[in-house]
Structures are given as structure tokens and as C-alpha cells.
Tab-separated table of C-alpha atoms in Angstrom:
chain	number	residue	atom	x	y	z
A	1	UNK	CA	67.381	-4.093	60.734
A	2	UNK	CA	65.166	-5.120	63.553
A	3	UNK	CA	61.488	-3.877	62.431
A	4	UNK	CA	58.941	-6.317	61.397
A	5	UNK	CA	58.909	-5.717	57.867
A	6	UNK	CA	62.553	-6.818	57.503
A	7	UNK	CA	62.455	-9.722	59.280
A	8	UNK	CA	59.439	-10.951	57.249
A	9	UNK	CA	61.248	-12.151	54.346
A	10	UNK	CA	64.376	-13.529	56.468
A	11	UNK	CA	61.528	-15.405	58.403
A	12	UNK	CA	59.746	-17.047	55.120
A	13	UNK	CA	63.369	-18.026	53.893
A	14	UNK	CA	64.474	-19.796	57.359
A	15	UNK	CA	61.403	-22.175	56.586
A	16	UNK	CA	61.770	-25.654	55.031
A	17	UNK	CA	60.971	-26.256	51.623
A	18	UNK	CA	57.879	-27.978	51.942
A	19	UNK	CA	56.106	-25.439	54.169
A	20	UNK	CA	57.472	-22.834	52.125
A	21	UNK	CA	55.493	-24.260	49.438
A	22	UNK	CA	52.486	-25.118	51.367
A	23	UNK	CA	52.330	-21.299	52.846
A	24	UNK	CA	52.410	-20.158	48.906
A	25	UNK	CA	49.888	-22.170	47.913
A	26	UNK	CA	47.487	-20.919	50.881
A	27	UNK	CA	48.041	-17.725	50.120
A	28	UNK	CA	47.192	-17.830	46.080
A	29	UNK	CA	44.173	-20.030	46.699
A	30	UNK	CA	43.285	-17.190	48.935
A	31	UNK	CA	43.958	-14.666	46.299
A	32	UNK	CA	42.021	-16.972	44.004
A	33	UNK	CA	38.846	-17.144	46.297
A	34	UNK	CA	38.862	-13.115	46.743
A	35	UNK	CA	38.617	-12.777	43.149
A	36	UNK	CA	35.938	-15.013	42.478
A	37	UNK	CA	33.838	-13.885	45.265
A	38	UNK	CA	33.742	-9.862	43.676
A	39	UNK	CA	32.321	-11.783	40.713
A	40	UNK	CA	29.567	-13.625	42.720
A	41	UNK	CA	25.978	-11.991	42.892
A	42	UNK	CA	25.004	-9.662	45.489
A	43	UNK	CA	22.692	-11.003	48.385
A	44	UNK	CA	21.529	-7.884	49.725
A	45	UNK	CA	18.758	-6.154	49.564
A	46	UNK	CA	20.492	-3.540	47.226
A	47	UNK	CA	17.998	-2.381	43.897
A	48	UNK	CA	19.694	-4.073	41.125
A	49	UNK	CA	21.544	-1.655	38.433
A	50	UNK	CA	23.338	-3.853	36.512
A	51	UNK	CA	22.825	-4.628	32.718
A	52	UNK	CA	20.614	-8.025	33.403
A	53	UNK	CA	18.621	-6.012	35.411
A	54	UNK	CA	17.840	-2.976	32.496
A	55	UNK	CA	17.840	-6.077	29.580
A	56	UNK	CA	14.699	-7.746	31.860
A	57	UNK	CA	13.034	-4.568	32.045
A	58	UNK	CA	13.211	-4.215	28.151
A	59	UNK	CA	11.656	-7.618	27.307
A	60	UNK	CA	8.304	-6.673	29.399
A	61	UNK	CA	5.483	-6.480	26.726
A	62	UNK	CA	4.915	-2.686	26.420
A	63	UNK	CA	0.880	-2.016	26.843
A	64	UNK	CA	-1.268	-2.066	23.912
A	65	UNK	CA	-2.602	1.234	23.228
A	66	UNK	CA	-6.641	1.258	23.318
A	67	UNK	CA	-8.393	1.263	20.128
A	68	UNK	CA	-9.927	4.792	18.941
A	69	UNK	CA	-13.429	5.630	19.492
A	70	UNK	CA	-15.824	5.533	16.868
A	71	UNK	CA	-17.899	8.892	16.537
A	72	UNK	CA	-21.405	8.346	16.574
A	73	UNK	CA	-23.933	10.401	15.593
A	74	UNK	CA	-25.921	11.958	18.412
A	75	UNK	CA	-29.984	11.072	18.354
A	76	UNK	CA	-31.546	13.135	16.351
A	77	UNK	CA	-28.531	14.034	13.647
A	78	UNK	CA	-28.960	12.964	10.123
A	79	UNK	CA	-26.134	12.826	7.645
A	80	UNK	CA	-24.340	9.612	8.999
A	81	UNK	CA	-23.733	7.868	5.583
A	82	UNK	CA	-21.065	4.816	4.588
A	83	UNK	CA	-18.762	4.571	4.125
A	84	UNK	CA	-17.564	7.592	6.582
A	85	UNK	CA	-20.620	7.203	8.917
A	86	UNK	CA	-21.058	10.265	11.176
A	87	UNK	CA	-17.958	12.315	9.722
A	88	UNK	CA	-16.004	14.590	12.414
A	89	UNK	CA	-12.558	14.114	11.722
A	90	UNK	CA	-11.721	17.372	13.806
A	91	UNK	CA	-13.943	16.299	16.596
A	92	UNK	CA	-16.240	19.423	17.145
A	93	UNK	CA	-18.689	17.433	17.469
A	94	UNK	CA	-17.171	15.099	21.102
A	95	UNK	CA	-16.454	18.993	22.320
A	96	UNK	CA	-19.362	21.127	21.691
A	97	UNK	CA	-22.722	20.643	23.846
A	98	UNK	CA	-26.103	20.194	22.218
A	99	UNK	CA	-27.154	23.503	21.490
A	100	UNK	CA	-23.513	23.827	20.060
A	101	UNK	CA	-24.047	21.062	17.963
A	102	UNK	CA	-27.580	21.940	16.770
A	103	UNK	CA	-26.449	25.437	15.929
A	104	UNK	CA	-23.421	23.686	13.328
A	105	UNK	CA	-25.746	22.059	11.849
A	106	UNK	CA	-28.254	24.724	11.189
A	107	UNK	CA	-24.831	26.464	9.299
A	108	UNK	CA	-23.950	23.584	7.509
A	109	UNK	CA	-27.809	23.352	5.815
A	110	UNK	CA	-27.652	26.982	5.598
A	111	UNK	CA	-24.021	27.226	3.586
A	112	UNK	CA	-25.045	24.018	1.819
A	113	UNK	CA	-27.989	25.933	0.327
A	114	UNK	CA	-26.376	28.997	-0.659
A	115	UNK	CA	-23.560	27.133	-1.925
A	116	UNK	CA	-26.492	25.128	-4.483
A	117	UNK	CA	-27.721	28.767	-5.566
A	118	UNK	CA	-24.124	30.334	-5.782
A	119	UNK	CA	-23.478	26.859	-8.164
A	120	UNK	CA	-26.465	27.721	-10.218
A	121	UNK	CA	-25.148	31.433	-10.207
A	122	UNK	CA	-22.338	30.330	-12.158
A	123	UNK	CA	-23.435	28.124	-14.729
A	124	UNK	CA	-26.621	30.324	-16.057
A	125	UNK	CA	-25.146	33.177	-16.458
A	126	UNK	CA	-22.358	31.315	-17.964
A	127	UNK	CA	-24.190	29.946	-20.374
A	128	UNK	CA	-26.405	33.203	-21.408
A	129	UNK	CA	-23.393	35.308	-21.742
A	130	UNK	CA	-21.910	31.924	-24.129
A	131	UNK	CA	-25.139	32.306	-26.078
A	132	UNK	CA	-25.608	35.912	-26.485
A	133	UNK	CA	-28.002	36.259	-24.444
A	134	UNK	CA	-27.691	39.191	-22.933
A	135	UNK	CA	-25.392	41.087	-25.862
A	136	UNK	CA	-21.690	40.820	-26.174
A	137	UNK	CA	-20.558	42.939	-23.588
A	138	UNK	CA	-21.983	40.572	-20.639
A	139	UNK	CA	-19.522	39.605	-18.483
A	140	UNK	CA	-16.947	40.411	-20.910
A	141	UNK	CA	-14.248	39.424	-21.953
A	142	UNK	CA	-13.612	36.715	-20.867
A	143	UNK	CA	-17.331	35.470	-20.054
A	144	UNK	CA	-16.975	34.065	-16.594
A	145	UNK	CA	-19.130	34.640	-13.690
A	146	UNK	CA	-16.888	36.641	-11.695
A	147	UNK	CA	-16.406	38.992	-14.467
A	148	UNK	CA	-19.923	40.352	-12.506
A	149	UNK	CA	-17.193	42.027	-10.121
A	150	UNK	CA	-16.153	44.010	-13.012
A	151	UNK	CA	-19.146	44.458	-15.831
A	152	UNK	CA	-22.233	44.597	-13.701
A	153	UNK	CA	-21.487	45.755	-10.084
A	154	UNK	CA	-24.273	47.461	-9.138
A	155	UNK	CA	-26.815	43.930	-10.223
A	156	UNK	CA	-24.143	42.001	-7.881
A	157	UNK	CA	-24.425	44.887	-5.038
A	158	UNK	CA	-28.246	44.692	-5.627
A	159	UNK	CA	-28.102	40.851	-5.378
A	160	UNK	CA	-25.684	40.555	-2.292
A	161	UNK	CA	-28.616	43.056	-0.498
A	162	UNK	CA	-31.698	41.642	-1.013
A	163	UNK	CA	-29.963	38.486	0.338
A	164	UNK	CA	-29.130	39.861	2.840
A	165	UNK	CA	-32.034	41.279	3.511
A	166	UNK	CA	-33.885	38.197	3.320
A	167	UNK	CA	-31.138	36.503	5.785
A	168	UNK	CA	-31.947	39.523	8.304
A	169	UNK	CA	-35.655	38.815	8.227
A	170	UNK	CA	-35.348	34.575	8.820
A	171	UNK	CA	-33.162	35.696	11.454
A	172	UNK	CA	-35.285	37.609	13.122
A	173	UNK	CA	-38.831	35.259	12.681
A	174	UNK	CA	-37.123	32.284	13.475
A	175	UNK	CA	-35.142	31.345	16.847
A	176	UNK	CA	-32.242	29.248	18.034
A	177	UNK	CA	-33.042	25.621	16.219
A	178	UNK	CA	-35.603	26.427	13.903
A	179	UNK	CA	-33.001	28.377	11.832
A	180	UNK	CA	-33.575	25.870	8.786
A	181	UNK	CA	-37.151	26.244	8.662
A	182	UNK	CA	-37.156	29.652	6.894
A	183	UNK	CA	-40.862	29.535	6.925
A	184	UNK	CA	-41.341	27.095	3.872
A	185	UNK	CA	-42.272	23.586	5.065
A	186	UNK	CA	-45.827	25.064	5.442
A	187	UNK	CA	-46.543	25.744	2.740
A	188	UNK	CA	-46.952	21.769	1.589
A	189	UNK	CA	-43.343	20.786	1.121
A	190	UNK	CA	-43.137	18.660	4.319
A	191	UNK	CA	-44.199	14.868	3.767
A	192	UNK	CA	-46.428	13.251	6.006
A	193	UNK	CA	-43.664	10.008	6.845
A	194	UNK	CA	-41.445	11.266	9.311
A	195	UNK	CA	-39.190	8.625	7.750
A	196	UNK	CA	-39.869	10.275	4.155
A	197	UNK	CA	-39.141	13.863	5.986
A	198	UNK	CA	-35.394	12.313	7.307
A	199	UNK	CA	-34.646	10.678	3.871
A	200	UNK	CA	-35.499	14.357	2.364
A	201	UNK	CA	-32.840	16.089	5.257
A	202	UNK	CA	-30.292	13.661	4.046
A	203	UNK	CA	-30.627	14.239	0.479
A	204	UNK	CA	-30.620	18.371	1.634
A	205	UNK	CA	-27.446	17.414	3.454
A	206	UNK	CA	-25.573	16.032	0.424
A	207	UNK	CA	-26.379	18.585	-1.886
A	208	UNK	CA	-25.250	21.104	-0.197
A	209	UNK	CA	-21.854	19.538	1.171
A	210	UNK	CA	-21.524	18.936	-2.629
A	211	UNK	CA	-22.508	21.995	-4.222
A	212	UNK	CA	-20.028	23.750	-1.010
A	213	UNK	CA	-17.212	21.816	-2.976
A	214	UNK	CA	-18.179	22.005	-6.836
A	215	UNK	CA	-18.351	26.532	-5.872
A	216	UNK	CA	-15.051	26.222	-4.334
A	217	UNK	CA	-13.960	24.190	-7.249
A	218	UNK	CA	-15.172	26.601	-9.891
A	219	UNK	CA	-13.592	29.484	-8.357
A	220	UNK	CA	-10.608	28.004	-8.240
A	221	UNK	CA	-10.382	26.551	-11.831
A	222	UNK	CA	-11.660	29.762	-13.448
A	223	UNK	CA	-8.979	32.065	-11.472
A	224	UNK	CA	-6.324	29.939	-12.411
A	225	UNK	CA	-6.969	29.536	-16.087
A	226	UNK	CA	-9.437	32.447	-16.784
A	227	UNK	CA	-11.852	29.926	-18.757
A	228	UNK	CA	-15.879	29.728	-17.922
A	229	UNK	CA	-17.054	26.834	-16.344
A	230	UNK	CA	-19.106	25.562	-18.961
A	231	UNK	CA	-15.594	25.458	-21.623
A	232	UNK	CA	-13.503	23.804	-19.109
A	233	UNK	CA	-15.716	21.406	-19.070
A	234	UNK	CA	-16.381	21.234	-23.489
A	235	UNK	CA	-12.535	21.287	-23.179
A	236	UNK	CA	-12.666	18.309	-20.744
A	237	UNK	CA	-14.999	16.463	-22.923
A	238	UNK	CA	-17.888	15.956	-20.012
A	239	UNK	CA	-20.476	18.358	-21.960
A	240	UNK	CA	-20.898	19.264	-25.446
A	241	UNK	CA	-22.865	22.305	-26.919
């Protein structure tokens, strides 16, 4: 053979021993230093990917979130009591304007008052068809206020109109923020303090967010176990007659 490839390894044998070894020991420290240097950081400019680089990224503090507004009541809004201060846990009040906002209130006072004379709709009658009042077949049988639906339905149709009526009329004589005036703080209601006025709104307010959860209460109780208001609670032990 005469190419170069054959005469290689006839060349490296023809050499002494020495520089045989010397040649081999060249070349494996080369092989050596090749190796390392793929394991040596990289000194260009290249964005790093490996792990060390992801792992330094993790450790970063992440940002605190900011702490959550507190709702405050706008001027001129009563109601905002402790512990819940100025309650809007659905936040209608951050998204509506001012007229928005005046006109939810004005509902609120309004439900909350209905809801006090719907209460006292259910415990008087209660109580007269309990007694006798009115002979046995009032609101019979079972002698609960919604038995009205059934016994007397013409007084309740009678009832639910002049209400309605009356609704009709304070809507018409009164306008857009003067809803809750209804035409009865002249007649000597009113007090003179203005503070004395505000601490008579709050106590207005309370009732009727009250009274808007005893009626919803009392329907409740008295469709699920059919019992008048006044026996669940003689059953209950709160009131004894």
C-alpha cells in the first residue's frame, strides 16, 4: 500500500520507544484539554439557557401584591357603622356615579320600610287569628299570614292597591332624590339638630336592613314547616303566651 493512511501506522511503529511514548502522551493530554474546555463556561455574549440561569430567576422575590382598598363612604351617606363600616362587598357603590348612588339608597330606605310594615303584617294578624279574633276560619287552617293568599284574597288584592296607589302618587309629587321624603318630615317629625336628623337616618337605616331580613326569614321558616311565626317562636322558647 502506498496511500497515507497505511503508512501512518508503519510510520508511528518505525519510531523509538521514547518518542513513541512522548507522541501518546501529547496526544491524550490533548484529548484531555478538549474535554475540559466543552465543560468550561461560555464567554460570549449568548442569553444564558442553562439550569443556573432559570434557578436565579426563581429565587427573585416575587412582588408583593398591593393591599385592598378600603370603601369609604361618599360625603353625605349615612349607614357606615363598625364593625363593617361603609358595607359594599359587591362594589356598586366604586361603579355607579352619584345620582346612581343616591337613587340605591333612596331603594334601600324605601324596601327597608316596607319590609318593617310587611314584618308587622305578619305578626298581628298572626296573633288575632291565634286569639280568635277574627273567628275561626281566619287564615285557616293553619293560621299563618300567607294563608291571606288563600282565605281572604280580595282584603290582600285591596291592600296590594291602595299601596300601590299611594307609591304612584309619592312618585309622582316627589322627584329624583327627594324620593324618601314622602311628604312627612313637615309635618313636625324632623328635629331641629342636623346631627339629631343623621342619628334618626341611621336608626331608619337599620331597621329596615333588619326588618328586610327578619320578612325573608319568616317566609322562609313558615313555608318550610307550615307553623305561624308567633309558635315557632313559643316552640323556640323566645316568647310565651
Amino acid at each position: 500500500p502506498t496511500d497515507l493512511s497505511a503508512t501512518r501506522p508503519l510510520c508511528y511503529l518505525c519510531l523509538p520507544k521514547h518518542l513513541f511514548l512522548s507522541t501518546m502522551k501529547l496526544a491524550l493530554l490533548s484529548v484531555l484539554a478538549s474535554t475540559a474546555a466543552a465543560f468550561a463556561p461560555s464567554q460570549n455574549g449568548r442569553a444564558p439557557t442553562d439550569l443556573s440561569a432559570t434557578r436565579a430567576v426563581k429565587k427573585e422575590a416575587a412582588p408583593k401584591k398591593a393591599p385592598k382598598a378600603k370603601a369609604v363612604a361618599p360625603d353625605g351617606l349615612v349607614g357606615a357603622l363598625p364593625p363593617v363600616g361603609f358595607f359594599d362587598p359587591a362594589g356598586f357603590a366604586a361603579k355607579a356615579s352619584d345620582a346612581e348612588l343616591a337613587r340605591y339608597r333612596e331603594v334601600e330606605i324605601m324596601h327597608g320600610r316596607f319590609a318593617q310594615m310587611a314584618f308587622l303584617g305578619f305578626v298581628i294578624p298572626e296573633k288575632c287569628a291565634y286569639d280568635g279574633a277574627f273567628g275561626d276560619d281566619f287564615l285557616a287552617p293553619t293560621g299563618r299570614a300567607l294563608e291571606a293568599f288563600n282565605t281572604d284574597p280580595i282584603w290582600l288584592a285591596l291592600t296590594l292597591g291602595v299601596l300601590s296607589c299611594l307609591e304612584t302618587v309619592r312618585l309622582i309629587e316627589t322627584e329624583p332624590g327627594s324620593r324618601t321624603d314622602a311628604k312627612i318630615e313637615s309635618i313636625g317629625w324632623r328635629p331641629k339638630s342636623e346631627a339629631e336628623f343623621v342619628n334618626y337616618q341611621v336608626r331608619e337605616l337599620q331597621n329596615g336592613r333588619l326588618a328586610m331580613l327578619a320578612v325573608a326569614g319568616e317566609i322562609v321558616q313558615e313555608l318550610v314547616n307550615e307553623k305561624p311565626l308567633l309558635v315557632n317562636l313559643q316552640d323556640s322558647g323566645f316568647v310565651s303566651f
